[in-house]
Amino acid sequence: MKIKFLPFAAVAFVLFTGGCATMQPGPTAVDTSREVESLARRFPPGAKAPTDAEIVALLKASFKDSPSAKLDRLDQTPLQMACTEASRSGKPLDEKLRDGLQAAALASVKYPADGKYLGDWKRGKAIAQNGRGLQYTDKVGDVAGGNCYACHQIDKKEIAHGNIGPSLTGYGKLRGQTEPIVKYTWARIWNSHSFNACANMPRFGDAGILTEAQIKDVMALLLDPESPVNQ
């Protein structure tokens, strides 16, 4: 399978990702110049567009393993490959394929064994604000955060937040704590692809980013009436 490819964009993209992901000190001007020249020779103007396999190989060559950040992060799941192709073609997923992918994602959700969904909203607030974890500088086993504010408004008093995802202000106040709402919220956090096959939201439980206990705390942040989210 081939894709449209702009040599200059490839150089800029790989240089950017390489500089961030190789776990090396920041490049000097000389290092940067040499890398640009090397990539430009590989992708001269008018060159034949590389295959998907060649692009993946180039990306992997620009990364290095670290104990907490492995190259397998670049390996796509069947769902991710389907969504990549949909994005590239500009066409939505086939409905049957989409429904099958979402059903598989929902079936993968692990609900709390003890039947308790809400933890401590105060701990959940700290998790939502914490953007660290699973980075090359972290030690294996370090507790990760959710970095929820990168995409969502949560506490209306917090002025620094992203807008890729919807505002979650008043989440529990507006929706309540019925069993369907609680289970939907848990599943959405555990594996967001359960309801939107090509969602940008990380699979916090399915990918092992947050523990079950941490997800309970984030659930409390969203649903507990005492949480600042619901004030």
PDB file of C-alpha atoms in Angstrom:
ATOM      1  CA  MET A   1       0.000   0.000   0.000  1.00  0.00           C
ATOM      2  CA  LYS A   2       1.393   3.382  -0.990  1.00  0.00           C
ATOM      3  CA  ILE A   3       0.732   6.823   0.403  1.00  0.00           C
ATOM      4  CA  LYS A   4       1.275  10.368  -0.774  1.00  0.00           C
ATOM      5  CA  PHE A   5       4.571  11.564   0.557  1.00  0.00           C
ATOM      6  CA  LEU A   6       6.302  14.924   0.633  1.00  0.00           C
ATOM      7  CA  PRO A   7      10.075  14.642   1.013  1.00  0.00           C
ATOM      8  CA  PHE A   8      10.447  17.874   2.962  1.00  0.00           C
ATOM      9  CA  ALA A   9       7.640  16.902   5.342  1.00  0.00           C
ATOM     10  CA  ALA A  10       9.273  13.527   5.881  1.00  0.00           C
ATOM     11  CA  VAL A  11      12.573  15.149   6.741  1.00  0.00           C
ATOM     12  CA  ALA A  12      10.948  17.545   9.192  1.00  0.00           C
ATOM     13  CA  PHE A  13       8.786  14.860  10.803  1.00  0.00           C
ATOM     14  CA  VAL A  14      11.502  12.263  11.253  1.00  0.00           C
ATOM     15  CA  LEU A  15      13.944  14.865  12.502  1.00  0.00           C
ATOM     16  CA  PHE A  16      11.396  16.028  15.063  1.00  0.00           C
ATOM     17  CA  THR A  17      10.488  12.551  16.278  1.00  0.00           C
ATOM     18  CA  GLY A  18      14.074  11.427  16.196  1.00  0.00           C
ATOM     19  CA  GLY A  19      15.200  14.333  18.319  1.00  0.00           C
ATOM     20  CA  CYS A  20      12.493  13.640  20.892  1.00  0.00           C
ATOM     21  CA  ALA A  21      12.596   9.867  20.951  1.00  0.00           C
ATOM     22  CA  THR A  22      16.206   8.831  20.685  1.00  0.00           C
ATOM     23  CA  MET A  23      16.762   9.636  24.348  1.00  0.00           C
ATOM     24  CA  GLN A  24      19.901  11.567  23.543  1.00  0.00           C
ATOM     25  CA  PRO A  25      20.886  15.104  24.620  1.00  0.00           C
ATOM     26  CA  GLY A  26      19.585  17.867  22.377  1.00  0.00           C
ATOM     27  CA  PRO A  27      21.332  17.988  18.976  1.00  0.00           C
ATOM     28  CA  THR A  28      23.750  20.717  18.089  1.00  0.00           C
ATOM     29  CA  ALA A  29      23.315  22.831  14.964  1.00  0.00           C
ATOM     30  CA  VAL A  30      25.946  20.680  13.250  1.00  0.00           C
ATOM     31  CA  ASP A  31      24.177  17.449  14.241  1.00  0.00           C
ATOM     32  CA  THR A  32      20.868  18.788  12.971  1.00  0.00           C
ATOM     33  CA  SER A  33      22.365  19.907   9.678  1.00  0.00           C
ATOM     34  CA  ARG A  34      23.980  16.529   9.074  1.00  0.00           C
ATOM     35  CA  GLU A  35      20.749  14.677   9.830  1.00  0.00           C
ATOM     36  CA  VAL A  36      18.771  16.887   7.468  1.00  0.00           C
ATOM     37  CA  GLU A  37      21.351  16.338   4.729  1.00  0.00           C
ATOM     38  CA  SER A  38      21.297  12.590   5.289  1.00  0.00           C
ATOM     39  CA  LEU A  39      17.496  12.420   5.097  1.00  0.00           C
ATOM     40  CA  ALA A  40      17.408  14.722   2.080  1.00  0.00           C
ATOM     41  CA  ARG A  41      19.718  12.317   0.219  1.00  0.00           C
ATOM     42  CA  ARG A  42      17.346   9.452   1.011  1.00  0.00           C
ATOM     43  CA  PHE A  43      14.313  11.431  -0.172  1.00  0.00           C
ATOM     44  CA  PRO A  44      15.424  13.763  -2.972  1.00  0.00           C
ATOM     45  CA  PRO A  45      12.825  15.893  -4.795  1.00  0.00           C
ATOM     46  CA  GLY A  46      10.891  13.779  -7.269  1.00  0.00           C
ATOM     47  CA  ALA A  47      11.859  10.510  -5.593  1.00  0.00           C
ATOM     48  CA  LYS A  48       9.460   7.592  -5.726  1.00  0.00           C
ATOM     49  CA  ALA A  49       7.141   7.561  -2.715  1.00  0.00           C
ATOM     50  CA  PRO A  50       8.307   4.997  -0.134  1.00  0.00           C
ATOM     51  CA  THR A  51       6.115   2.076   0.834  1.00  0.00           C
ATOM     52  CA  ASP A  52       4.406   1.820   4.204  1.00  0.00           C
ATOM     53  CA  ALA A  53       6.981  -0.767   5.266  1.00  0.00           C
ATOM     54  CA  GLU A  54       9.833   1.585   4.376  1.00  0.00           C
ATOM     55  CA  ILE A  55       8.259   4.412   6.351  1.00  0.00           C
ATOM     56  CA  VAL A  56       7.791   2.190   9.418  1.00  0.00           C
ATOM     57  CA  ALA A  57      11.398   1.010   9.148  1.00  0.00           C
ATOM     58  CA  LEU A  58      12.590   4.621   8.973  1.00  0.00           C
ATOM     59  CA  LEU A  59      10.529   5.583  12.004  1.00  0.00           C
ATOM     60  CA  LYS A  60      11.846   2.663  14.028  1.00  0.00           C
ATOM     61  CA  ALA A  61      15.387   3.556  13.028  1.00  0.00           C
ATOM     62  CA  SER A  62      14.886   7.006  14.583  1.00  0.00           C
ATOM     63  CA  PHE A  63      13.859   5.607  17.983  1.00  0.00           C
ATOM     64  CA  LYS A  64      15.776   3.696  20.628  1.00  0.00           C
ATOM     65  CA  ASP A  65      14.475   1.419  23.341  1.00  0.00           C
ATOM     66  CA  SER A  66      14.575   2.498  26.952  1.00  0.00           C
ATOM     67  CA  PRO A  67      13.441   0.378  29.915  1.00  0.00           C
ATOM     68  CA  SER A  68      10.140   2.295  30.128  1.00  0.00           C
ATOM     69  CA  ALA A  69       9.626   3.162  26.441  1.00  0.00           C
ATOM     70  CA  LYS A  70       9.891   0.300  23.980  1.00  0.00           C
ATOM     71  CA  LEU A  71       9.827   0.284  20.202  1.00  0.00           C
ATOM     72  CA  ASP A  72       6.696  -1.862  20.241  1.00  0.00           C
ATOM     73  CA  ARG A  73       4.789   1.385  20.766  1.00  0.00           C
ATOM     74  CA  LEU A  74       5.172   1.885  17.036  1.00  0.00           C
ATOM     75  CA  ASP A  75       3.421  -1.407  16.236  1.00  0.00           C
ATOM     76  CA  GLN A  76      -0.209  -0.749  15.367  1.00  0.00           C
ATOM     77  CA  THR A  77      -3.122  -2.929  16.391  1.00  0.00           C
ATOM     78  CA  PRO A  78      -5.612  -3.974  13.683  1.00  0.00           C
ATOM     79  CA  LEU A  79      -7.929  -1.227  14.969  1.00  0.00           C
ATOM     80  CA  GLN A  80      -5.196   1.405  14.697  1.00  0.00           C
ATOM     81  CA  MET A  81      -4.302   0.263  11.204  1.00  0.00           C
ATOM     82  CA  ALA A  82      -7.942   0.491  10.139  1.00  0.00           C
ATOM     83  CA  CYS A  83      -8.243   3.995  11.579  1.00  0.00           C
ATOM     84  CA  THR A  84      -4.970   5.069   9.964  1.00  0.00           C
ATOM     85  CA  GLU A  85      -6.230   3.910   6.584  1.00  0.00           C
ATOM     86  CA  ALA A  86      -9.567   5.683   7.124  1.00  0.00           C
ATOM     87  CA  SER A  87      -7.782   8.915   8.006  1.00  0.00           C
ATOM     88  CA  ARG A  88      -5.444   8.612   5.059  1.00  0.00           C
ATOM     89  CA  SER A  89      -8.229   7.913   2.569  1.00  0.00           C
ATOM     90  CA  GLY A  90     -10.530  10.560   3.980  1.00  0.00           C
ATOM     91  CA  LYS A  91     -13.323   8.000   4.162  1.00  0.00           C
ATOM     92  CA  PRO A  92     -15.108   6.822   7.332  1.00  0.00           C
ATOM     93  CA  LEU A  93     -14.737   3.269   8.532  1.00  0.00           C
ATOM     94  CA  ASP A  94     -17.080   0.737   7.002  1.00  0.00           C
ATOM     95  CA  GLU A  95     -20.007   0.467   9.431  1.00  0.00           C
ATOM     96  CA  LYS A  96     -19.697  -3.284   9.864  1.00  0.00           C
ATOM     97  CA  LEU A  97     -15.954  -3.001  10.498  1.00  0.00           C
ATOM     98  CA  ARG A  98     -16.465  -0.092  12.905  1.00  0.00           C
ATOM     99  CA  ASP A  99     -19.138  -1.908  14.893  1.00  0.00           C
ATOM    100  CA  GLY A 100     -16.976  -5.024  15.107  1.00  0.00           C
ATOM    101  CA  LEU A 101     -13.950  -3.083  16.336  1.00  0.00           C
ATOM    102  CA  GLN A 102     -15.987  -1.250  18.953  1.00  0.00           C
ATOM    103  CA  ALA A 103     -17.640  -4.460  20.143  1.00  0.00           C
ATOM    104  CA  ALA A 104     -14.230  -6.109  20.540  1.00  0.00           C
ATOM    105  CA  ALA A 105     -12.938  -3.102  22.481  1.00  0.00           C
ATOM    106  CA  LEU A 106     -15.950  -3.131  24.799  1.00  0.00           C
ATOM    107  CA  ALA A 107     -15.545  -6.873  25.380  1.00  0.00           C
ATOM    108  CA  SER A 108     -11.965  -6.222  26.514  1.00  0.00           C
ATOM    109  CA  VAL A 109     -13.026  -3.913  29.357  1.00  0.00           C
ATOM    110  CA  LYS A 110     -12.308  -5.273  32.836  1.00  0.00           C
ATOM    111  CA  TYR A 111     -14.742  -3.982  35.421  1.00  0.00           C
ATOM    112  CA  PRO A 112     -13.828  -3.828  39.143  1.00  0.00           C
ATOM    113  CA  ALA A 113     -13.860  -7.282  40.677  1.00  0.00           C
ATOM    114  CA  ASP A 114     -15.213  -5.884  43.946  1.00  0.00           C
ATOM    115  CA  GLY A 115     -18.038  -4.047  42.193  1.00  0.00           C
ATOM    116  CA  LYS A 116     -16.858  -0.707  43.583  1.00  0.00           C
ATOM    117  CA  TYR A 117     -16.311   1.967  40.952  1.00  0.00           C
ATOM    118  CA  LEU A 118     -15.528   5.117  42.917  1.00  0.00           C
ATOM    119  CA  GLY A 119     -12.370   5.828  44.861  1.00  0.00           C
ATOM    120  CA  ASP A 120     -11.112   9.129  46.268  1.00  0.00           C
ATOM    121  CA  TRP A 121     -11.753  12.233  44.162  1.00  0.00           C
ATOM    122  CA  LYS A 122      -8.824  14.039  45.776  1.00  0.00           C
ATOM    123  CA  ARG A 123      -6.434  11.385  44.516  1.00  0.00           C
ATOM    124  CA  GLY A 124      -8.269  11.469  41.202  1.00  0.00           C
ATOM    125  CA  LYS A 125      -7.631  15.198  40.942  1.00  0.00           C
ATOM    126  CA  ALA A 126      -3.893  14.629  41.364  1.00  0.00           C
ATOM    127  CA  ILE A 127      -3.928  11.864  38.738  1.00  0.00           C
ATOM    128  CA  ALA A 128      -5.745  14.106  36.257  1.00  0.00           C
ATOM    129  CA  GLN A 129      -3.152  16.843  36.766  1.00  0.00           C
ATOM    130  CA  ASN A 130      -0.155  14.513  36.493  1.00  0.00           C
ATOM    131  CA  GLY A 131       1.280  14.228  33.000  1.00  0.00           C
ATOM    132  CA  ARG A 132       4.254  12.066  33.884  1.00  0.00           C
ATOM    133  CA  GLY A 133       4.735   8.355  33.393  1.00  0.00           C
ATOM    134  CA  LEU A 134       5.854   5.873  30.734  1.00  0.00           C
ATOM    135  CA  GLN A 135       8.419   8.352  29.414  1.00  0.00           C
ATOM    136  CA  TYR A 136      12.000   7.413  28.606  1.00  0.00           C
ATOM    137  CA  THR A 137      13.271   9.229  31.704  1.00  0.00           C
ATOM    138  CA  ASP A 138      10.933   7.328  34.048  1.00  0.00           C
ATOM    139  CA  LYS A 139      11.900   4.183  35.868  1.00  0.00           C
ATOM    140  CA  VAL A 140      10.011   0.981  35.174  1.00  0.00           C
ATOM    141  CA  GLY A 141       7.221   0.751  37.717  1.00  0.00           C
ATOM    142  CA  ASP A 142       6.931   4.494  38.310  1.00  0.00           C
ATOM    143  CA  VAL A 143       3.309   5.501  38.808  1.00  0.00           C
ATOM    144  CA  ALA A 144       1.869   7.229  35.752  1.00  0.00           C
ATOM    145  CA  GLY A 145      -0.628  10.065  35.665  1.00  0.00           C
ATOM    146  CA  GLY A 146      -3.614  10.545  33.406  1.00  0.00           C
ATOM    147  CA  ASN A 147      -2.706  13.972  32.005  1.00  0.00           C
ATOM    148  CA  CYS A 148      -6.451  14.505  31.609  1.00  0.00           C
ATOM    149  CA  TYR A 149      -6.208  18.294  31.477  1.00  0.00           C
ATOM    150  CA  ALA A 150      -4.209  18.057  28.258  1.00  0.00           C
ATOM    151  CA  CYS A 151      -7.479  17.310  26.436  1.00  0.00           C
ATOM    152  CA  HIS A 152     -10.343  18.194  28.790  1.00  0.00           C
ATOM    153  CA  GLN A 153     -11.680  20.934  30.993  1.00  0.00           C
ATOM    154  CA  ILE A 154     -12.510  19.207  34.272  1.00  0.00           C
ATOM    155  CA  ASP A 155     -12.552  21.532  37.292  1.00  0.00           C
ATOM    156  CA  LYS A 156     -14.015  24.832  36.050  1.00  0.00           C
ATOM    157  CA  LYS A 157     -11.582  26.714  38.297  1.00  0.00           C
ATOM    158  CA  GLU A 158      -8.633  25.292  36.337  1.00  0.00           C
ATOM    159  CA  ILE A 159      -7.830  27.696  33.508  1.00  0.00           C
ATOM    160  CA  ALA A 160      -5.088  25.591  31.869  1.00  0.00           C
ATOM    161  CA  HIS A 161      -6.690  22.802  29.874  1.00  0.00           C
ATOM    162  CA  GLY A 162      -6.925  21.417  26.366  1.00  0.00           C
ATOM    163  CA  ASN A 163      -9.974  21.190  24.150  1.00  0.00           C
ATOM    164  CA  ILE A 164      -9.366  18.114  22.004  1.00  0.00           C
ATOM    165  CA  GLY A 165     -11.917  16.312  24.147  1.00  0.00           C
ATOM    166  CA  PRO A 166     -15.236  17.616  25.514  1.00  0.00           C
ATOM    167  CA  SER A 167     -15.516  19.592  28.727  1.00  0.00           C
ATOM    168  CA  LEU A 168     -16.148  17.308  31.707  1.00  0.00           C
ATOM    169  CA  THR A 169     -17.237  20.098  34.038  1.00  0.00           C
ATOM    170  CA  GLY A 170     -20.355  19.012  35.902  1.00  0.00           C
ATOM    171  CA  TYR A 171     -19.990  15.458  34.561  1.00  0.00           C
ATOM    172  CA  GLY A 172     -21.648  13.672  37.474  1.00  0.00           C
ATOM    173  CA  LYS A 173     -24.053  16.488  38.288  1.00  0.00           C
ATOM    174  CA  LEU A 174     -25.459  16.341  34.776  1.00  0.00           C
ATOM    175  CA  ARG A 175     -25.479  12.556  34.359  1.00  0.00           C
ATOM    176  CA  GLY A 176     -26.014  11.133  37.829  1.00  0.00           C
ATOM    177  CA  GLN A 177     -24.704   7.807  39.109  1.00  0.00           C
ATOM    178  CA  THR A 178     -27.033   5.249  37.577  1.00  0.00           C
ATOM    179  CA  GLU A 179     -25.484   1.873  36.798  1.00  0.00           C
ATOM    180  CA  PRO A 180     -25.463   2.451  33.019  1.00  0.00           C
ATOM    181  CA  ILE A 181     -23.709   5.818  33.449  1.00  0.00           C
ATOM    182  CA  VAL A 182     -21.149   4.408  35.877  1.00  0.00           C
ATOM    183  CA  LYS A 183     -20.338   1.434  33.641  1.00  0.00           C
ATOM    184  CA  TYR A 184     -20.214   3.607  30.531  1.00  0.00           C
ATOM    185  CA  THR A 185     -17.765   5.994  32.222  1.00  0.00           C
ATOM    186  CA  TRP A 186     -15.570   3.137  33.399  1.00  0.00           C
ATOM    187  CA  ALA A 187     -15.519   1.537  29.942  1.00  0.00           C
ATOM    188  CA  ARG A 188     -14.771   4.878  28.311  1.00  0.00           C
ATOM    189  CA  ILE A 189     -11.720   5.349  30.519  1.00  0.00           C
ATOM    190  CA  TRP A 190     -10.594   1.727  30.285  1.00  0.00           C
ATOM    191  CA  ASN A 191     -10.814   1.544  26.489  1.00  0.00           C
ATOM    192  CA  SER A 192     -12.211   4.590  24.703  1.00  0.00           C
ATOM    193  CA  HIS A 193     -12.438   2.648  21.439  1.00  0.00           C
ATOM    194  CA  SER A 194     -15.454   0.862  22.942  1.00  0.00           C
ATOM    195  CA  PHE A 195     -17.658   3.736  21.797  1.00  0.00           C
ATOM    196  CA  ASN A 196     -15.574   5.445  19.129  1.00  0.00           C
ATOM    197  CA  ALA A 197     -13.314   3.145  17.142  1.00  0.00           C
ATOM    198  CA  CYS A 198     -10.926   5.906  16.104  1.00  0.00           C
ATOM    199  CA  ALA A 199     -10.971   7.921  19.335  1.00  0.00           C
ATOM    200  CA  ASN A 200      -7.859   9.909  20.206  1.00  0.00           C
ATOM    201  CA  MET A 201      -8.242   9.194  23.923  1.00  0.00           C
ATOM    202  CA  PRO A 202      -5.661   6.795  25.395  1.00  0.00           C
ATOM    203  CA  ARG A 203      -6.768   3.327  26.491  1.00  0.00           C
ATOM    204  CA  PHE A 204      -5.916   3.969  30.131  1.00  0.00           C
ATOM    205  CA  GLY A 205      -6.837   0.546  31.470  1.00  0.00           C
ATOM    206  CA  ASP A 206      -6.392  -1.605  28.381  1.00  0.00           C
ATOM    207  CA  ALA A 207      -2.907  -0.214  27.704  1.00  0.00           C
ATOM    208  CA  GLY A 208      -1.869  -0.418  31.354  1.00  0.00           C
ATOM    209  CA  ILE A 209      -1.378   3.336  31.756  1.00  0.00           C
ATOM    210  CA  LEU A 210      -3.451   3.575  34.926  1.00  0.00           C
ATOM    211  CA  THR A 211      -4.146   0.902  37.528  1.00  0.00           C
ATOM    212  CA  GLU A 212      -7.635  -0.159  38.543  1.00  0.00           C
ATOM    213  CA  ALA A 213      -7.277   1.826  41.768  1.00  0.00           C
ATOM    214  CA  GLN A 214      -6.263   4.946  39.854  1.00  0.00           C
ATOM    215  CA  ILE A 215      -9.214   4.620  37.494  1.00  0.00           C
ATOM    216  CA  LYS A 216     -11.515   4.386  40.518  1.00  0.00           C
ATOM    217  CA  ASP A 217     -10.065   7.662  41.773  1.00  0.00           C
ATOM    218  CA  VAL A 218     -10.577   9.355  38.394  1.00  0.00           C
ATOM    219  CA  MET A 219     -14.133   7.988  38.376  1.00  0.00           C
ATOM    220  CA  ALA A 220     -14.698   9.651  41.752  1.00  0.00           C
ATOM    221  CA  LEU A 221     -13.334  12.929  40.395  1.00  0.00           C
ATOM    222  CA  LEU A 222     -15.972  12.792  37.661  1.00  0.00           C
ATOM    223  CA  LEU A 223     -18.949  11.383  39.567  1.00  0.00           C
ATOM    224  CA  ASP A 224     -18.616  12.086  43.303  1.00  0.00           C
ATOM    225  CA  PRO A 225     -21.047  14.872  44.301  1.00  0.00           C
ATOM    226  CA  GLU A 226     -18.327  16.301  46.572  1.00  0.00           C
ATOM    227  CA  SER A 227     -15.811  16.580  43.733  1.00  0.00           C
ATOM    228  CA  PRO A 228     -15.063  20.118  42.519  1.00  0.00           C
ATOM    229  CA  VAL A 229     -16.103  18.876  39.072  1.00  0.00           C
ATOM    230  CA  ASN A 230     -19.696  18.746  40.285  1.00  0.00           C
ATOM    231  CA  GLN A 231     -19.850  21.988  42.254  1.00  0.00           C
TER     232      GLN A 231
END
